[in-house]
Amino acid sequence: MGLHNKNGSLPKYRMSFTVGGLFYQESVSAAELYLKIKDWAKVREKILKTNLFQARTSNSLERICREVLSRLKNLSSEQLKIIHDGSRQEQLQILWISVCKRYDFIRDFAVEVIREKFLLMNYSITDEDYTIFFDTKAEWHKNLGKLKDSTKKKLKQVLFRILRQAEITSERNIILPAILTKRVARALFTDKSGIYLVLPVSDTDFKELIK
């Protein structure tokens, strides 16, 4: 109960993920830079100074840089190394983890909708699934109900885009079972947040990998 505000609602969800998508290439470049420099402030400075992301405008570069670094900062050194030198599949899985760590709204959708449907072997994610989830959360997170319809539409579009880019779902919004390597499983197991639950993988399969 301590997490509720005085009016009975839960703290606001951070909803600033409308900036873009998964930012695969930008994240790989930023992770590589951080592992060399080990200083996020200097990483940001170099990205902006050299236009590392090849953005068209300085404002766009600033926004993308802020978004990418805000996600990567939540990862462990082991997880960042996977983004740097892992296989593409491993990289995508850890980038999805970074998104879910940054945005509780997306994490909750991943666990409460995607994972639940996956475990029930119901692999299709529908517009209705999202609408029900959003409306349910809006009852407790009052800032969701105050969003403009255009913003709500954008949020949904970007979330579904990220799901496809991270290969959590197919182009037709079908859940794709996560095939984890031992390296990724261990990097998630040592993360005590239980973040592996955002991936479409059974507890049994996950535990087999960390033996």
CSV table of C-alpha atoms in Angstrom, one decimal:
chain,number,residue,atom,x,y,z
A,1,MET,CA,0.0,0.0,0.0
A,2,GLY,CA,2.9,2.3,0.6
A,3,LEU,CA,3.5,2.7,-3.1
A,4,HIS,CA,0.1,4.4,-3.7
A,5,ASN,CA,-0.3,8.1,-3.8
A,6,LYS,CA,-2.7,10.0,-1.5
A,7,ASN,CA,-5.5,9.7,-4.0
A,8,GLY,CA,-5.2,6.0,-4.1
A,9,SER,CA,-3.5,5.8,-7.5
A,10,LEU,CA,-0.1,4.3,-8.2
A,11,PRO,CA,3.0,6.4,-9.1
A,12,LYS,CA,3.1,7.6,-12.7
A,13,TYR,CA,4.4,5.4,-15.4
A,14,ARG,CA,7.3,6.8,-17.4
A,15,MET,CA,5.9,7.0,-21.0
A,16,SER,CA,8.7,8.7,-22.9
A,17,PHE,CA,9.4,5.8,-25.2
A,18,THR,CA,7.7,7.5,-28.2
A,19,VAL,CA,11.2,8.7,-29.4
A,20,GLY,CA,11.7,5.7,-31.7
A,21,GLY,CA,12.2,2.0,-31.5
A,22,LEU,CA,14.7,-0.5,-30.2
A,23,PHE,CA,17.7,1.6,-31.5
A,24,TYR,CA,19.8,-1.5,-32.2
A,25,GLN,CA,22.8,0.0,-34.0
A,26,GLU,CA,22.9,3.1,-31.8
A,27,SER,CA,22.9,0.9,-28.7
A,28,VAL,CA,25.6,-1.4,-29.9
A,29,SER,CA,27.8,1.6,-30.7
A,30,ALA,CA,27.1,3.3,-27.4
A,31,ALA,CA,27.8,0.0,-25.4
A,32,GLU,CA,31.1,-0.4,-27.2
A,33,LEU,CA,32.1,3.2,-26.4
A,34,TYR,CA,31.1,2.8,-22.7
A,35,LEU,CA,33.1,-0.4,-22.3
A,36,LYS,CA,36.2,1.5,-23.5
A,37,ILE,CA,35.6,4.7,-21.5
A,38,LYS,CA,33.6,3.5,-18.5
A,39,ASP,CA,32.1,6.9,-18.0
A,40,TRP,CA,28.5,7.6,-19.2
A,41,ALA,CA,29.0,11.4,-19.2
A,42,LYS,CA,32.0,11.1,-21.5
A,43,VAL,CA,30.1,8.6,-23.7
A,44,ARG,CA,27.3,11.2,-24.1
A,45,GLU,CA,29.8,13.9,-24.9
A,46,LYS,CA,31.5,11.9,-27.6
A,47,ILE,CA,28.3,10.8,-29.2
A,48,LEU,CA,27.1,14.4,-29.4
A,49,LYS,CA,30.5,15.8,-30.5
A,50,THR,CA,31.0,13.2,-33.4
A,51,ASN,CA,27.3,12.6,-34.3
A,52,LEU,CA,28.0,9.0,-33.7
A,53,PHE,CA,24.4,8.1,-34.5
A,54,GLN,CA,24.4,10.1,-37.8
A,55,ALA,CA,21.3,12.0,-36.8
A,56,ARG,CA,19.9,14.6,-39.2
A,57,THR,CA,19.6,17.3,-36.6
A,58,SER,CA,21.3,18.2,-33.3
A,59,ASN,CA,17.9,18.0,-31.6
A,60,SER,CA,17.3,14.5,-32.9
A,61,LEU,CA,20.7,13.4,-31.9
A,62,GLU,CA,20.2,14.7,-28.4
A,63,ARG,CA,16.9,12.9,-28.0
A,64,ILE,CA,18.1,9.6,-29.4
A,65,CYS,CA,21.3,9.8,-27.3
A,66,ARG,CA,19.3,10.5,-24.1
A,67,GLU,CA,17.0,7.6,-24.8
A,68,VAL,CA,19.7,5.1,-25.7
A,69,LEU,CA,21.9,5.9,-22.7
A,70,SER,CA,18.9,5.9,-20.3
A,71,ARG,CA,18.3,2.3,-21.2
A,72,LEU,CA,21.8,1.1,-21.3
A,73,LYS,CA,22.6,2.6,-17.8
A,74,ASN,CA,20.2,0.0,-16.3
A,75,LEU,CA,22.3,-2.9,-17.5
A,76,SER,CA,25.1,-4.8,-15.7
A,77,SER,CA,28.6,-4.9,-17.2
A,78,GLU,CA,28.0,-8.5,-18.3
A,79,GLN,CA,24.8,-7.5,-20.1
A,80,LEU,CA,26.5,-4.6,-21.8
A,81,LYS,CA,29.3,-6.9,-23.0
A,82,ILE,CA,26.7,-9.1,-24.6
A,83,ILE,CA,25.3,-6.1,-26.5
A,84,HIS,CA,28.9,-5.4,-27.6
A,85,ASP,CA,30.0,-8.8,-28.8
A,86,GLY,CA,27.1,-11.2,-28.6
A,87,SER,CA,25.2,-12.7,-31.5
A,88,ARG,CA,22.5,-10.6,-33.0
A,89,GLN,CA,19.9,-12.7,-31.2
A,90,GLU,CA,21.6,-12.3,-27.9
A,91,GLN,CA,22.0,-8.5,-28.5
A,92,LEU,CA,18.3,-8.2,-29.3
A,93,GLN,CA,17.3,-10.0,-26.1
A,94,ILE,CA,19.4,-7.8,-23.9
A,95,LEU,CA,18.2,-4.7,-25.6
A,96,TRP,CA,14.6,-5.8,-24.9
A,97,ILE,CA,15.7,-6.2,-21.3
A,98,SER,CA,17.1,-2.7,-21.3
A,99,VAL,CA,13.7,-1.3,-22.6
A,100,CYS,CA,11.8,-3.2,-19.9
A,101,LYS,CA,14.1,-2.0,-17.2
A,102,ARG,CA,13.7,1.6,-18.3
A,103,TYR,CA,9.9,1.4,-18.7
A,104,ASP,CA,7.7,-0.3,-16.1
A,105,PHE,CA,4.7,0.0,-18.4
A,106,ILE,CA,6.4,-2.1,-21.0
A,107,ARG,CA,7.8,-4.5,-18.4
A,108,ASP,CA,4.3,-5.0,-17.0
A,109,PHE,CA,2.9,-5.6,-20.5
A,110,ALA,CA,5.6,-8.1,-21.2
A,111,VAL,CA,5.0,-10.1,-18.0
A,112,GLU,CA,1.2,-9.7,-17.6
A,113,VAL,CA,0.2,-10.1,-21.3
A,114,ILE,CA,3.0,-11.6,-23.4
A,115,ARG,CA,4.3,-14.0,-20.9
A,116,GLU,CA,0.9,-15.1,-19.7
A,117,LYS,CA,-0.3,-15.8,-23.2
A,118,PHE,CA,2.9,-17.6,-24.0
A,119,LEU,CA,2.6,-19.9,-21.1
A,120,LEU,CA,-1.0,-20.6,-22.1
A,121,MET,CA,0.2,-21.3,-25.6
A,122,ASN,CA,-1.9,-18.5,-27.0
A,123,TYR,CA,0.7,-16.8,-29.2
A,124,SER,CA,-1.3,-14.0,-30.9
A,125,ILE,CA,-1.0,-10.5,-29.4
A,126,THR,CA,-4.1,-8.5,-30.5
A,127,ASP,CA,-5.1,-4.8,-30.4
A,128,GLU,CA,-7.7,-5.9,-27.8
A,129,ASP,CA,-5.0,-7.3,-25.6
A,130,TYR,CA,-3.3,-4.0,-25.5
A,131,THR,CA,-6.5,-2.0,-25.0
A,132,ILE,CA,-7.6,-4.1,-22.1
A,133,PHE,CA,-4.1,-3.8,-20.5
A,134,PHE,CA,-3.9,-0.1,-21.0
A,135,ASP,CA,-7.4,0.6,-19.7
A,136,THR,CA,-6.8,-1.6,-16.6
A,137,LYS,CA,-3.6,0.2,-15.8
A,138,ALA,CA,-5.2,3.6,-16.4
A,139,GLU,CA,-7.6,2.9,-13.5
A,140,TRP,CA,-4.6,2.9,-11.2
A,141,HIS,CA,-2.0,5.1,-13.0
A,142,LYS,CA,-4.0,8.3,-13.5
A,143,ASN,CA,-1.5,9.9,-15.9
A,144,LEU,CA,-2.4,7.3,-18.5
A,145,GLY,CA,-6.0,8.5,-18.6
A,146,LYS,CA,-4.9,12.0,-19.2
A,147,LEU,CA,-3.0,11.2,-22.4
A,148,LYS,CA,-4.3,12.5,-25.7
A,149,ASP,CA,-5.7,10.0,-28.1
A,150,SER,CA,-2.9,10.8,-30.5
A,151,THR,CA,-0.3,10.1,-27.8
A,152,LYS,CA,-2.0,6.8,-26.9
A,153,LYS,CA,-1.9,5.8,-30.5
A,154,LYS,CA,1.7,6.6,-30.9
A,155,LEU,CA,2.7,4.7,-27.7
A,156,LYS,CA,0.9,1.6,-29.0
A,157,GLN,CA,2.6,1.9,-32.4
A,158,VAL,CA,6.1,2.3,-30.9
A,159,LEU,CA,5.6,-0.5,-28.4
A,160,PHE,CA,4.5,-3.0,-31.1
A,161,ARG,CA,7.5,-1.8,-33.2
A,162,ILE,CA,9.9,-2.4,-30.4
A,163,LEU,CA,8.4,-5.9,-29.9
A,164,ARG,CA,8.9,-6.7,-33.6
A,165,GLN,CA,12.4,-5.2,-33.7
A,166,ALA,CA,13.5,-7.2,-30.6
A,167,GLU,CA,12.0,-10.3,-32.2
A,168,ILE,CA,9.7,-10.8,-29.2
A,169,THR,CA,6.9,-11.0,-31.8
A,170,SER,CA,6.7,-11.5,-35.5
A,171,GLU,CA,5.5,-9.0,-38.1
A,172,ARG,CA,2.0,-10.4,-37.6
A,173,ASN,CA,2.2,-10.0,-33.8
A,174,ILE,CA,2.8,-13.6,-33.0
A,175,ILE,CA,4.9,-14.3,-29.9
A,176,LEU,CA,8.2,-15.9,-30.8
A,177,PRO,CA,9.6,-18.2,-28.1
A,178,ALA,CA,12.9,-16.9,-26.8
A,179,ILE,CA,15.9,-19.2,-27.5
A,180,LEU,CA,18.4,-18.3,-24.8
A,181,THR,CA,22.1,-19.1,-24.7
A,182,LYS,CA,23.7,-20.0,-21.4
A,183,ARG,CA,25.6,-16.7,-21.5
A,184,VAL,CA,22.3,-14.7,-21.7
A,185,ALA,CA,20.6,-16.9,-19.1
A,186,ARG,CA,23.4,-16.4,-16.6
A,187,ALA,CA,23.6,-12.7,-17.2
A,188,LEU,CA,19.9,-12.5,-16.4
A,189,PHE,CA,20.0,-15.0,-13.5
A,190,THR,CA,22.6,-12.8,-11.7
A,191,ASP,CA,20.3,-9.9,-12.2
A,192,LYS,CA,18.1,-10.1,-9.0
A,193,SER,CA,15.3,-8.1,-10.5
A,194,GLY,CA,13.6,-11.1,-12.0
A,195,ILE,CA,13.8,-9.4,-15.3
A,196,TYR,CA,14.0,-12.6,-17.3
A,197,LEU,CA,10.3,-12.8,-16.9
A,198,VAL,CA,9.8,-10.3,-19.7
A,199,LEU,CA,11.1,-12.9,-22.2
A,200,PRO,CA,8.8,-15.6,-23.7
A,201,VAL,CA,10.6,-18.5,-22.0
A,202,SER,CA,9.3,-21.1,-19.5
A,203,ASP,CA,10.8,-21.2,-16.0
A,204,THR,CA,11.8,-24.9,-16.6
A,205,ASP,CA,13.8,-24.0,-19.7
A,206,PHE,CA,15.4,-21.0,-18.0
A,207,LYS,CA,16.4,-23.0,-15.0
A,208,GLU,CA,17.9,-25.7,-17.2
A,209,LEU,CA,20.3,-23.2,-18.7
A,210,ILE,CA,21.6,-21.9,-15.4
A,211,LYS,CA,22.5,-25.3,-13.9
